[in-house]
Amino acid sequence: MQAAVINGCLMHYADQGAGAPVVFANSLGTDMRVWDRLIARLPEGLRIIRYDKRGHGLSGLPEDGWGMGDLVQDLAALLDRLEVRGAAVVGLSIGGMIAQGLAAERPDLVRAMVLMDTAAKIGAPGMWDARIAAIRAGGVEAVADQVLERWFSRATRAARPDELALWRNMLTRTPVEGYLGCCAAIRDTDLLESTARLRLPTLALAGDEDGSTPPDLVRETAALIPGARFALVRGAGHLPGVERPDETARLILDFLKENGFA
Ligand SMILES: O=C(O)CC1=CCC(=O)O1
């Protein structure tokens, strides 16, 4: 467990191993444990950095008035603090938006990206406003069942109810204001133009049953970046590294090897 005050906010992070840096940015309503299974399948010889974004996991929750720019600056400041340059950034959903924003703002920090179940623009503003209103009225609990349906494939939901209950706890224990701040940040973010200017090795992945960022949306974002590849992970929803860790780790490791990280 490692801590730093980043942009005035307490940040929980983990910096483990030595070698080429690979940075993981997690999704809305999850903390850094979302990467446990995937990281366990990566070889030694990598420097693995994970963190809980503001308002999630063990990290602090600043006052209102922050957005995607602050989330990007938080990761930039963490990597500056850790003296990391030229990382591969693996971003899941909002974490993938943070990765795209970071690559645009600080190309010195990002040499390659894995965009996992994410897009340059996620959802319509009205959808996010409706989610925010539902949570204001009834807490994260009010949307938990719908979110779990998008996170996991039908087969996993049927076969692993106890594990699903743990993921539900992770979601519903996310501080409401942290969750809502990230919903508003996603709602207000459109990276289509800046992502189309990116020129770096990129792998885009999507679970074939992802109901939040469906495969076609992820494919469209990949198509913005010349040379980016797209791969479908079968039998997975929004969290392929949780549901299909072997397949997801293999895709990421092949990409890291191709680009000289592993
Ligand atoms: O909560 C969801 O629907 C999934 C999701 C969207 C953006 C993100 O980070 O997670």
Tab-separated table of C-alpha atoms and ligand atoms in Angstrom, residues 26-29 92-95 117 122 128 131 147 150-151 171 179 186 212-213 238, ligand 1:
chain	number	residue	atom	x	y	z
A	26	ASN	CA	-9.339	1.414	-13.679
A	27	SER	CA	-12.989	2.063	-14.462
A	28	LEU	CA	-15.966	3.808	-12.889
A	29	GLY	CA	-16.991	2.110	-9.653
A	92	LEU	CA	-10.308	0.449	-18.709
A	93	SER	CA	-13.398	2.481	-19.608
A	94	ILE	CA	-12.983	5.902	-17.909
A	95	GLY	CA	-9.394	4.742	-17.357
A	117	ASP	CA	-13.687	-1.337	-23.167
A	122	ILE	CA	-18.930	7.216	-23.875
A	128	TRP	CA	-25.343	10.249	-17.658
A	131	ARG	CA	-27.778	7.977	-13.934
A	147	VAL	CA	-24.324	-1.891	-13.973
A	150	ARG	CA	-23.136	-4.587	-18.260
A	151	TRP	CA	-19.989	-5.560	-16.384
A	171	LEU	CA	-19.376	-0.850	-6.820
A	179	TYR	CA	-18.797	8.060	-8.474
A	186	ILE	CA	-17.378	11.146	-18.642
A	212	SER	CA	-21.467	-0.197	-21.563
A	213	THR	CA	-18.966	0.324	-24.357
A	238	HIS	CA	-17.121	-4.729	-19.574
B	1	LIG	O1	-20.889	1.782	-15.288
B	1	LIG	C1	-20.831	1.453	-16.468
B	1	LIG	O2	-21.788	1.467	-17.220
B	1	LIG	C2	-19.512	1.081	-17.029
B	1	LIG	C3	-18.638	2.222	-17.219
B	1	LIG	C4	-18.814	3.300	-18.028
B	1	LIG	C5	-17.660	4.173	-17.904
B	1	LIG	C6	-16.827	3.406	-16.957
B	1	LIG	O3	-15.721	3.714	-16.521
B	1	LIG	O4	-17.457	2.290	-16.581
